[in-house]
Coordinates of C-alpha atoms in Angstrom, one line a residue:
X1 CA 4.2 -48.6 110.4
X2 CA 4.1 -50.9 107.3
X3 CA 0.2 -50.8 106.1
X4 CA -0.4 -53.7 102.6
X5 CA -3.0 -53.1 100.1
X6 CA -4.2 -55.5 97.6
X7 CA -3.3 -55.3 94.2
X8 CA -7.4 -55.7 93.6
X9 CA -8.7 -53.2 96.4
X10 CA -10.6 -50.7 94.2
X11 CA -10.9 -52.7 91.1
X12 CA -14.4 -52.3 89.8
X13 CA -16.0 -56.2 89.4
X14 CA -16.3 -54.9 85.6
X15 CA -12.5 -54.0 85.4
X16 CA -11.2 -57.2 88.2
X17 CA -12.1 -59.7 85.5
X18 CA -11.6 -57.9 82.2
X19 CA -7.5 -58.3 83.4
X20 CA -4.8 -60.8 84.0
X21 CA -3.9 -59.2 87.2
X22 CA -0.7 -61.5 87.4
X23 CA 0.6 -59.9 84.2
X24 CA -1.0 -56.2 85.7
X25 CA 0.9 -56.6 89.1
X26 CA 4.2 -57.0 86.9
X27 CA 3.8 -53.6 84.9
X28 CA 2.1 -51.5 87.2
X29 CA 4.8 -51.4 90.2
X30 CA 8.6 -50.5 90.1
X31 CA 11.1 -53.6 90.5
X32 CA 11.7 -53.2 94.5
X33 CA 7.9 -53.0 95.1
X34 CA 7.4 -56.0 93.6
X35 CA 9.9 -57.8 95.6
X36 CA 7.8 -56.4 98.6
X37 CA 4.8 -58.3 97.6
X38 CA 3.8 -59.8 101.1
X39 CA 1.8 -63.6 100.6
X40 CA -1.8 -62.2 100.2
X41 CA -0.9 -60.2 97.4
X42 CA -0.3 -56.7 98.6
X43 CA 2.0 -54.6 98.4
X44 CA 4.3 -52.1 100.6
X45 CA 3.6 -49.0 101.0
X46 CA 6.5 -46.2 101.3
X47 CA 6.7 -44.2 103.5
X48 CA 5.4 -40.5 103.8
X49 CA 8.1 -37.9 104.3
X50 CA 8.0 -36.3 107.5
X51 CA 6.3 -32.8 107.6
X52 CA 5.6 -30.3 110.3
X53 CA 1.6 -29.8 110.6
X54 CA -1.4 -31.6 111.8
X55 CA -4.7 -30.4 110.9
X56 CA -6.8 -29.5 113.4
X57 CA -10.2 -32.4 114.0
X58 CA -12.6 -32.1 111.4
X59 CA -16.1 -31.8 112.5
X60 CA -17.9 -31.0 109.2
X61 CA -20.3 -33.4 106.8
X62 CA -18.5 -36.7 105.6
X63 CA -17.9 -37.7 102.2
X64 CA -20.7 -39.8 101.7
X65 CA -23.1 -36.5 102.9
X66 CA -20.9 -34.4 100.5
X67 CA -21.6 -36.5 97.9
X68 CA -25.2 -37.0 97.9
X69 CA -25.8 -33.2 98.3
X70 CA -23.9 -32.7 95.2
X71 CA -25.7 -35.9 93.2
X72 CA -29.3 -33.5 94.6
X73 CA -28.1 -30.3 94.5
X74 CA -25.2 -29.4 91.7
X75 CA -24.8 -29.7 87.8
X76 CA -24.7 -33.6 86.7
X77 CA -21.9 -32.1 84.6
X78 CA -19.8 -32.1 87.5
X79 CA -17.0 -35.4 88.0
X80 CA -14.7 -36.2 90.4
X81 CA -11.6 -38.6 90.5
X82 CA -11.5 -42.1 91.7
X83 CA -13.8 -45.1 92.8
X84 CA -14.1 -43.5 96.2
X85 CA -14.0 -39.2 96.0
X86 CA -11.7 -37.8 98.2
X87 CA -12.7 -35.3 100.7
X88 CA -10.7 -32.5 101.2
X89 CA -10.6 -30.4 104.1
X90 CA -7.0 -28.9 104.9
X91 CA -3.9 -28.4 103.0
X92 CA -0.7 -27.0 103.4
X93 CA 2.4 -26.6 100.9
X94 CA 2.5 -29.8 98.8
X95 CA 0.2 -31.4 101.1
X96 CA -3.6 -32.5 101.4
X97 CA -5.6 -34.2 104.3
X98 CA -9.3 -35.3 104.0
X99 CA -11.5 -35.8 106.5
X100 CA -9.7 -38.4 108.9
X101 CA -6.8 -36.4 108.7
X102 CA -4.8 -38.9 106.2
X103 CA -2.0 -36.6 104.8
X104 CA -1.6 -37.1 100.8
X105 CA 1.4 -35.7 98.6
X106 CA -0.3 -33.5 95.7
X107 CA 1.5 -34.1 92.7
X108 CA -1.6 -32.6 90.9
X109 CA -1.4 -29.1 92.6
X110 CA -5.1 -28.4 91.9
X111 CA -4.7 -29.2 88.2
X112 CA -1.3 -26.7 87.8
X113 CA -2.9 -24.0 89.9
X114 CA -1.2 -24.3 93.3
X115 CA 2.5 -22.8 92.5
X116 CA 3.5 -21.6 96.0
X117 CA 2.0 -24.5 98.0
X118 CA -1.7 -24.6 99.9
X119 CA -2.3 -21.8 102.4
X120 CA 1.4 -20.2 101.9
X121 CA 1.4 -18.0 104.6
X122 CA 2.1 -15.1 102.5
X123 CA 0.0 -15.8 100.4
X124 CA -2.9 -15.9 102.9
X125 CA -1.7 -13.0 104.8
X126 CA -2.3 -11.1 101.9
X127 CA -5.6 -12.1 101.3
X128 CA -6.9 -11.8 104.6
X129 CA -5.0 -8.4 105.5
X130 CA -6.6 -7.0 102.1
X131 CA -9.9 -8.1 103.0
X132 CA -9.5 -7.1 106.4
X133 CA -9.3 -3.0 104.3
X134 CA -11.2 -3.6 101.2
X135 CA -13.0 -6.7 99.7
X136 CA -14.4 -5.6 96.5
X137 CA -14.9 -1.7 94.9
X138 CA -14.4 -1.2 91.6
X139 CA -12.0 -0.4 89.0
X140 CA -13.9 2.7 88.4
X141 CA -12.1 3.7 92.0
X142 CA -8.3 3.8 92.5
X143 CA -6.8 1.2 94.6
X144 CA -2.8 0.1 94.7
X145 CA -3.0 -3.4 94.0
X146 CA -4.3 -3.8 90.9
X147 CA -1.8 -1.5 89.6
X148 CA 1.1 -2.8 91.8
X149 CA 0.4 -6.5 90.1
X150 CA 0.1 -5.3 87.0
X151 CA 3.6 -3.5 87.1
X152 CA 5.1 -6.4 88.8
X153 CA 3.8 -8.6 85.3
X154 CA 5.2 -6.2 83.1
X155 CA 8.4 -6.6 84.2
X156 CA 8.0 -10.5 83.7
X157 CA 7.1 -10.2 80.1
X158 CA 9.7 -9.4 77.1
X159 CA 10.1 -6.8 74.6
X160 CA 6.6 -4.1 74.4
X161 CA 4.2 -6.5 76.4
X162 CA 3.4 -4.5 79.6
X163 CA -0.5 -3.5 79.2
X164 CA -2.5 -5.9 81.2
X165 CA -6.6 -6.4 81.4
X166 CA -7.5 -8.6 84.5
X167 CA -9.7 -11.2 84.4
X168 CA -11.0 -14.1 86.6
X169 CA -9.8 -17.4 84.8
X170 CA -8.2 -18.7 81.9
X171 CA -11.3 -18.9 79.5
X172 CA -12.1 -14.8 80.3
X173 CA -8.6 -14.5 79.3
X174 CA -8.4 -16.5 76.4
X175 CA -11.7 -15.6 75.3
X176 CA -10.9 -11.5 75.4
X177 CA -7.1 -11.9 73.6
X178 CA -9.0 -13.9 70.3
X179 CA -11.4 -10.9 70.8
X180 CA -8.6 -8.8 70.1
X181 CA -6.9 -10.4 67.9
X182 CA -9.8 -10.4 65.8
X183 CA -10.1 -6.6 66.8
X184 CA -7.0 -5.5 65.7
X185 CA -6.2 -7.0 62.5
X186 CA -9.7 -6.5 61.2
X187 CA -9.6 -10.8 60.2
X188 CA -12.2 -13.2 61.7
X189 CA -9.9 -16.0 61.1
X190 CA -7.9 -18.3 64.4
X191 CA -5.7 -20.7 64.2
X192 CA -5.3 -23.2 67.0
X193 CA -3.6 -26.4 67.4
X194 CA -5.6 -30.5 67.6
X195 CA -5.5 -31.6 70.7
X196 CA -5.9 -28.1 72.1
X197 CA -7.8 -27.2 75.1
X198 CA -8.7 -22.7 75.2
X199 CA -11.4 -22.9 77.7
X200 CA -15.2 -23.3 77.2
X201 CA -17.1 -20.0 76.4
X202 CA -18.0 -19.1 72.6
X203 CA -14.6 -18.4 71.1
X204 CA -12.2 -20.2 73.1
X205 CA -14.5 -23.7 72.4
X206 CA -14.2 -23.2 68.9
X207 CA -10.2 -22.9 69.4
X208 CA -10.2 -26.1 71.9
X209 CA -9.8 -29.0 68.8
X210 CA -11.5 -31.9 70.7
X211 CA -15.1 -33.7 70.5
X212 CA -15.3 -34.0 74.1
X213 CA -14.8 -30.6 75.2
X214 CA -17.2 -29.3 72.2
X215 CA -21.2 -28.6 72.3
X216 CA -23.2 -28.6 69.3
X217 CA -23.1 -24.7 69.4
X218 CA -22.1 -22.0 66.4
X219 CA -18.2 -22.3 66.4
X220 CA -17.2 -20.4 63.4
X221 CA -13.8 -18.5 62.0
X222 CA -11.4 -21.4 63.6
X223 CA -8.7 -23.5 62.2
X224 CA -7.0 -26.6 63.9
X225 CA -3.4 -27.4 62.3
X226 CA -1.9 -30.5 62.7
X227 CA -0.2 -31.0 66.1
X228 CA 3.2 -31.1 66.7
X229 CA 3.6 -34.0 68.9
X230 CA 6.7 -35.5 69.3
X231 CA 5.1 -39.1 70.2
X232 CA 2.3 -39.5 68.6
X233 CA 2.6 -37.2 65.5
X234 CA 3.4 -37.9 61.7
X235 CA 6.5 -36.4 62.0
X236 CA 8.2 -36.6 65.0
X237 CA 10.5 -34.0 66.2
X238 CA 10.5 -32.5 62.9
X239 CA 8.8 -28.9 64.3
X240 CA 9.0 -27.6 60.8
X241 CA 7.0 -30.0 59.0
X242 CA 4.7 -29.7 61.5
X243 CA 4.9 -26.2 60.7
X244 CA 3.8 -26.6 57.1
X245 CA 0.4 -27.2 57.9
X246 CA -0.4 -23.6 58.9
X247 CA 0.8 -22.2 55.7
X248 CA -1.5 -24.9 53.6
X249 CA -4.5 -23.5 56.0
X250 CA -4.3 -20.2 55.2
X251 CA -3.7 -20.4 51.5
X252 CA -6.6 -23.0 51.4
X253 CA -9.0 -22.3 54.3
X254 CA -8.7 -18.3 54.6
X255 CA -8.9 -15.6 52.4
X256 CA -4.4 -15.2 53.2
X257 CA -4.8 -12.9 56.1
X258 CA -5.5 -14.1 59.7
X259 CA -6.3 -13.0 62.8
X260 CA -4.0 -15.0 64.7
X261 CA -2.4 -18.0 65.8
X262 CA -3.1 -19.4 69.5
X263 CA -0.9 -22.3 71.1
X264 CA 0.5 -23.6 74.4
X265 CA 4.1 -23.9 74.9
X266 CA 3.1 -27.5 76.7
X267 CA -0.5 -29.2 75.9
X268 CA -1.4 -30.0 79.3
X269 CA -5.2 -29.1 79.9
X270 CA -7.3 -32.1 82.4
X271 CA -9.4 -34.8 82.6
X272 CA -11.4 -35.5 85.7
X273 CA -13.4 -38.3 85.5
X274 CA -13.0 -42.0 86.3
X275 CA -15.1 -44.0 83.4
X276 CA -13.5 -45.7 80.8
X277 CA -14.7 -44.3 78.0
X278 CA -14.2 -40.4 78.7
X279 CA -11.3 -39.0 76.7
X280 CA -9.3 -36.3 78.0
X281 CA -7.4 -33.1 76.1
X282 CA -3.7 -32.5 76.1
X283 CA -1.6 -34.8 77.8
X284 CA 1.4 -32.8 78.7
X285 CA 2.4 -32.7 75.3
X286 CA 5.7 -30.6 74.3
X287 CA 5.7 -29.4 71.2
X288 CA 8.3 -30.4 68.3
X289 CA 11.5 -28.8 68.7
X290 CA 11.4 -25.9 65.6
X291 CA 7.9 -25.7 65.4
X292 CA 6.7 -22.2 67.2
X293 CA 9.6 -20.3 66.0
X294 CA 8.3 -21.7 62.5
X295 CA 4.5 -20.9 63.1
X296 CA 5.2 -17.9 64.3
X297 CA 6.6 -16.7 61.4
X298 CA 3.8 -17.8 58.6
X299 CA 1.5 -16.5 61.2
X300 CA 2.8 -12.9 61.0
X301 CA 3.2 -13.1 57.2
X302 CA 0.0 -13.1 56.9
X303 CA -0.7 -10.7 59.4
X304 CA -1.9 -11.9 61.8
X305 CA -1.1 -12.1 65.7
X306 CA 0.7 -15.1 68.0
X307 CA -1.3 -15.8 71.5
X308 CA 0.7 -17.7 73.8
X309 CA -1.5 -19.4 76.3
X310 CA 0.1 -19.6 79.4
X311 CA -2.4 -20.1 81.9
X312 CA -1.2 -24.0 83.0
X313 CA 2.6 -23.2 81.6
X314 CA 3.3 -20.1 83.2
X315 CA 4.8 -18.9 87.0
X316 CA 8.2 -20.8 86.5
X317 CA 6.2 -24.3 86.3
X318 CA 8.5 -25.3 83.5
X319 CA 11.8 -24.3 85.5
X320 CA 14.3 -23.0 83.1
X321 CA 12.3 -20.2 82.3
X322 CA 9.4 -18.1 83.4
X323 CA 7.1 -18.8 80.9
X324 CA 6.8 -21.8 78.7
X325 CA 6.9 -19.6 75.1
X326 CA 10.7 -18.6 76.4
X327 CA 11.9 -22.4 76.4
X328 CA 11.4 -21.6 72.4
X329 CA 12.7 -18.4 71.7
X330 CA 9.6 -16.8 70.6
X331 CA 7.9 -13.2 72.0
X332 CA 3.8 -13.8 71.4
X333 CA 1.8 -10.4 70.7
X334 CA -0.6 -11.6 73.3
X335 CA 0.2 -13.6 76.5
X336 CA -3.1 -15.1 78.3
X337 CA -2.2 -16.3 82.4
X338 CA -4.6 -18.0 85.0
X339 CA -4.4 -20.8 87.7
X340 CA -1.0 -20.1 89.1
X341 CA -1.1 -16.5 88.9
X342 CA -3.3 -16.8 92.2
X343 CA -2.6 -19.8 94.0
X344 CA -5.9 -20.9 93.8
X345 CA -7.7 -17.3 93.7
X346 CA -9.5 -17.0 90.5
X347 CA -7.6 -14.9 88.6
X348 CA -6.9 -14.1 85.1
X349 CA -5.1 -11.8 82.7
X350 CA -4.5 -10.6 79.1
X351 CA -1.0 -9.1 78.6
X352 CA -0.1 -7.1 75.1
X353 CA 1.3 -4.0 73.6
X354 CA 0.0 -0.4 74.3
X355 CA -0.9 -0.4 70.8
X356 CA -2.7 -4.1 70.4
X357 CA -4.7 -2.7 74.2
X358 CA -5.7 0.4 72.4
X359 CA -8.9 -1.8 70.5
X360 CA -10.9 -2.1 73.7
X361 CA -11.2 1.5 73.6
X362 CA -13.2 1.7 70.3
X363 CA -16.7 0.6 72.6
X364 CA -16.7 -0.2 76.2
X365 CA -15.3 -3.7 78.0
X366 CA -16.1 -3.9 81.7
X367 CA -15.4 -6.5 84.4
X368 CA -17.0 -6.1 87.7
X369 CA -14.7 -8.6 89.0
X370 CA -11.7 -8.5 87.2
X371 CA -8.8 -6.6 89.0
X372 CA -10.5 -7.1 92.8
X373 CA -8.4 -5.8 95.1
X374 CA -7.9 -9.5 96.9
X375 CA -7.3 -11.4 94.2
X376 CA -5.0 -8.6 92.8
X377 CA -2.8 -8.7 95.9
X378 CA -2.8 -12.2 95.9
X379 CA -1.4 -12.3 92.7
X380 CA 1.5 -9.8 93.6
X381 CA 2.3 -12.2 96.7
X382 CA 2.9 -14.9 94.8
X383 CA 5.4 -13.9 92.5
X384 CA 7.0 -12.8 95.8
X385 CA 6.7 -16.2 97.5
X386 CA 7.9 -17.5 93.7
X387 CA 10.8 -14.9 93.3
X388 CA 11.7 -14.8 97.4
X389 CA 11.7 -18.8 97.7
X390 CA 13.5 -19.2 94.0
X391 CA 10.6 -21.5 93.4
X392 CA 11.5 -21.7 89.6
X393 CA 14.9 -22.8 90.5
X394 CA 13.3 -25.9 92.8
X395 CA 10.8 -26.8 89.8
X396 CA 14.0 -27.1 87.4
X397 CA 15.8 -29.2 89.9
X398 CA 13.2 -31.1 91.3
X399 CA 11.6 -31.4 87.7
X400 CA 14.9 -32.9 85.8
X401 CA 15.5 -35.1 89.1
X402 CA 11.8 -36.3 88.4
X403 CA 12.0 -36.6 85.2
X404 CA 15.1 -38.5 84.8
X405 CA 13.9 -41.3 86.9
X406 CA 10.6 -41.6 85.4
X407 CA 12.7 -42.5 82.4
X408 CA 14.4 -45.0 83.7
X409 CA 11.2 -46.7 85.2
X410 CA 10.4 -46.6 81.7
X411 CA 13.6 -48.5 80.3
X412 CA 12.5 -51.0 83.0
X413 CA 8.3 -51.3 82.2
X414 CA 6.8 -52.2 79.4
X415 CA 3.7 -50.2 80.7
X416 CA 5.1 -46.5 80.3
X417 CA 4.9 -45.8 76.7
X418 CA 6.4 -42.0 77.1
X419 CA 7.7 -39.6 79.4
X420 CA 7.9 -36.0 78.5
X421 CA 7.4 -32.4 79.9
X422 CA 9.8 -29.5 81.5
X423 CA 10.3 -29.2 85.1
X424 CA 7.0 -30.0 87.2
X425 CA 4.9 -29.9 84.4
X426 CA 5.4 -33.5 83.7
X427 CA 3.6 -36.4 81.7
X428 CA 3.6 -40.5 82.4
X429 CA 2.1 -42.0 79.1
X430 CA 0.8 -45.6 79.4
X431 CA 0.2 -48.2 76.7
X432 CA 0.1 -51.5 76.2
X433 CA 2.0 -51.6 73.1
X434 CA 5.0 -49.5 72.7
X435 CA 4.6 -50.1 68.5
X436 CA 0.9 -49.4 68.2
X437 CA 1.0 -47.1 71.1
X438 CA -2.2 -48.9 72.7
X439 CA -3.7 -46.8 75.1
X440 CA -3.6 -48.2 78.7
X441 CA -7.1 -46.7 79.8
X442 CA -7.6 -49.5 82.2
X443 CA -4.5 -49.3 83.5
X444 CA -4.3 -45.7 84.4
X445 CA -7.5 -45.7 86.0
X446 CA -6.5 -48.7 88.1
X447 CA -3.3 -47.1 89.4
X448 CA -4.8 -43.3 89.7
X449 CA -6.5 -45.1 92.2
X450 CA -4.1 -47.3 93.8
X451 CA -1.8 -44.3 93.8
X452 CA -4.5 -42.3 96.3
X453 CA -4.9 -45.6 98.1
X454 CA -0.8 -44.7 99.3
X455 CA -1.2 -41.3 99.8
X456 CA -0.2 -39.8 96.3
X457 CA -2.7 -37.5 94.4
X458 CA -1.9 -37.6 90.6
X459 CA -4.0 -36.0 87.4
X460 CA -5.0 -37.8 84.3
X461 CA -5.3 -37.0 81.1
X462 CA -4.7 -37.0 77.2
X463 CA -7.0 -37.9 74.6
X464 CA -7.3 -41.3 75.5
X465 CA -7.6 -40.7 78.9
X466 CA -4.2 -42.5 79.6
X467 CA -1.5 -40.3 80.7
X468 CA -0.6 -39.5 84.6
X469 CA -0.3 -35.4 84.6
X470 CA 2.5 -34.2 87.2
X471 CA 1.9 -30.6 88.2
X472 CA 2.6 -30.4 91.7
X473 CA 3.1 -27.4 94.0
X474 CA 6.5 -25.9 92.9
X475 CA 7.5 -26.5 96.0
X476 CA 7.9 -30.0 95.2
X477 CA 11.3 -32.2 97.2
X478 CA 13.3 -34.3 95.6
X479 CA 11.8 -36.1 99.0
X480 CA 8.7 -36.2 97.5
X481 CA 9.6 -36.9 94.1
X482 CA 10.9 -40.1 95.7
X483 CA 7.7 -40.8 97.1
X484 CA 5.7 -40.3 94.2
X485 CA 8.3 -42.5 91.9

């Protein structure tokens, strides 16, 4: 069954006459919607692929309840996507249903945190059957899983990095490796990239290099070099001249030794909110062909340590490699990993050498959580589900499939500015001027919306708030790629 939506259904009246909408329906949909434009404006909507599972009736509170609990009740600093939030109440694989039991393909995957897909089986039989034994001790007790996931990581990783120190998301992960950078080479001073995202506690906001994602708190001992971008940046695709920038920070901002140097592979932290004037951070940025292997080296001339953060890039997400430092030929001292590592569990980890691990000894670090026994044999079932299912092979298939039509829907709009990314870790930049680069804010958020009004869940982000993040389930069709172009 056909359904049509107008072009205008969840325009704000703010937004509906701020736009030529007959000049907006030309950009925002591909060629063969736009011949199925019926004669009151809407459009057709494909259709679903077909999938095996119906959730069983939902009986709980409805949105609007939801929602006014969590206006009373939770932290104003709290958002949510689109004109009308979305309840969610089941999922499975690359799938979501809210509360009427509408089925929507997740090409957001929990912002790059669902690799295996919603409720793998696996997954979940791990959970419950460790629960089921043991729910929480402590790591002052024995137990097999944290141990059996932390061998299992170790043979992941390259060269000498086989020490792990668990932890329960990507800020505790980040937070602790710049702890011990810092540790280690006895220098208080971080490098980190503009446009960065680490996380939000003390250290790791001072290394995230944008306003928005920065309170008016003591940041000290951090540098933010020029980013790489390949779109956006002063000099291209040129990595190394990028690179140049580090070496003029440290002969001008330090004292010539460092701590370290901390960088994704692929800039591709969130934004949540719908309002206009919120900015985002990353943007699914690669960076510059040449540049890491070139950091990398200035950063260990002057002695100081290379922290890949992998917690969005990690888990196969980029396809042709496990982890997105690899697709540049570079071994980091320290590896940080969250979101995917768990499917959803919160869960994060610090990998390094034996010899870098040894500085925690010199006083005492504890976590009470980090290393439970569920979350830890979580972890170890889904790089089973990811190894078992060859779910890195599907994100580089799926992934270049996706990717290459995306760029062609960009040879045909005006409206998509850039396309760039590595398997399903993909970004959709808008503008409305390919020379100036004009940020298409008000176009993004009018087709993030339109796009849940069919039954696709995207993420949004960049700076500017104006690039559609792909980071679905690595489980991701070429089916469903189809859907969501």
């Amino acid at each position: 069954m056909r359904r049509f939506i107008p072009a205008t259904a969840v325009l704000s009246e703010k937004t509906k006459y701020s736009l030529p909408l007959r000049r907006w329906r030309w950009r925002c949909f591909s060629r063969v919607a736009q011949k199925e434009f019926d004669n009151k404006g809407g459009v057709v909507v494909p259709k679903m692929p077909s999938f095996d599972y119906a959730p069983p009736p939902y009986t709980g509170p409805s949105a609007a309840e939801i929602l006014s609990k969590r206006k009373e009740y939770l932290s104003p600093a709290l958002f949510y996507l689109y004109n009308k939030p979305l309840n969610v109440v089941d999922g499975r694989m690359q799938y979501l249903f809210d509360e009427n039991g509408r089925r929507y393909l997740d090409a957001f995957g929990g912002i790059a945190t669902v690799c295996c897909g919603h409720c793998h089986p696996h997954v979940v039989d791990a959970i419950v059957n460790q629960t089921k034994r043991l729910q929480h001790s402590t790591i002052l007790y024995l137990n097999h899983a944290i141990a059996d996931l932390a061998e299992a990581l170790a043979n992941k990783l390259p060269g000498n990095l086989k020490v792990v120190f668990f932890t329960n998301s990507g800020t505790e992960a980040n937070e602790l490796a710049i702890m011990m950078a810092r540790l280690y080479t006895g220098c208080h001073d971080i490098i980190s990239l503009r446009n960065a995202y680490h996380g939000n506690a003390a250290g790791t906001m001072g290394a995230t290099a944008q306003s928005n994602w920065k309170f008016n708190v003591i940041q000290s001992g951090v540098h933010h070099a020029i980013n790489p971008d390949p779109y956006r940046g002063v000099f291209g695709s040129e990595g190394e001249k990028y690179a140049r920038d580090i070496q003029d920070l440290i002969q001008f901002g330090t004292s010539g030794n460092i701590a370290g140097f901390i960088s994704e592979a692929i800039q591709a932290s969130p934004i949540f909110t719908v309002t206009i004037d919120f900015h985002g951070v990353g943007g699914i940025i690669e960076l510059a062909p040449g540049y890491l292997p070139a950091a990398y080296n200035i950063i260990k001339k002057a002695g100081g340590l290379c922290i890949a953060d992998e917690v969005q890039g990690g888990f196969g997400r980029t396809g042709s490699h496990f982890w997105g430092f690899e697709n540049h030929g570079v071994v980091p001292d320290i590896v940080t990993m969250a979101k995917g590592i768990g499917n959803g569990i919160p869960l994060g980890a610090v990998m390094t050498t034996p010899e870098i691990a040894e500085v925690l000894t010199r006083r005492n670090y504890f976590n009470t959580f980090g290393g439970n026994p569920v979350c830890t044999a979580a972890g170890l079932a889904v790089l089973n589900v990811i190894e078992k299912e060859r779910l890195q092979d599907n994100a580089f298939v799926v992934g270049s499939y996706l990717k290459e039509r995306l760029i062609a829907l960009k040879e045909k709009h005006d409206l998509i500015g850039d396309v760039r990314g590595r398997g399903l870790m993909l970004g959709v930049e808008l503008v409305t001027d390919h020379e100036l680069k004009t940020p298409a804010k008000l176009e993004t958020l009018h087709l993030l919306d339109q796009m849940k009004e069919i039954g696709v869940l995207v993420g949004k982000g960049g700076f500017y708030g104006n690039v559609f993040r792909i980071t679905p389930p690595l489980c991701f069709t070429t089916e469903d790629a189809g859907k969501l172009l």
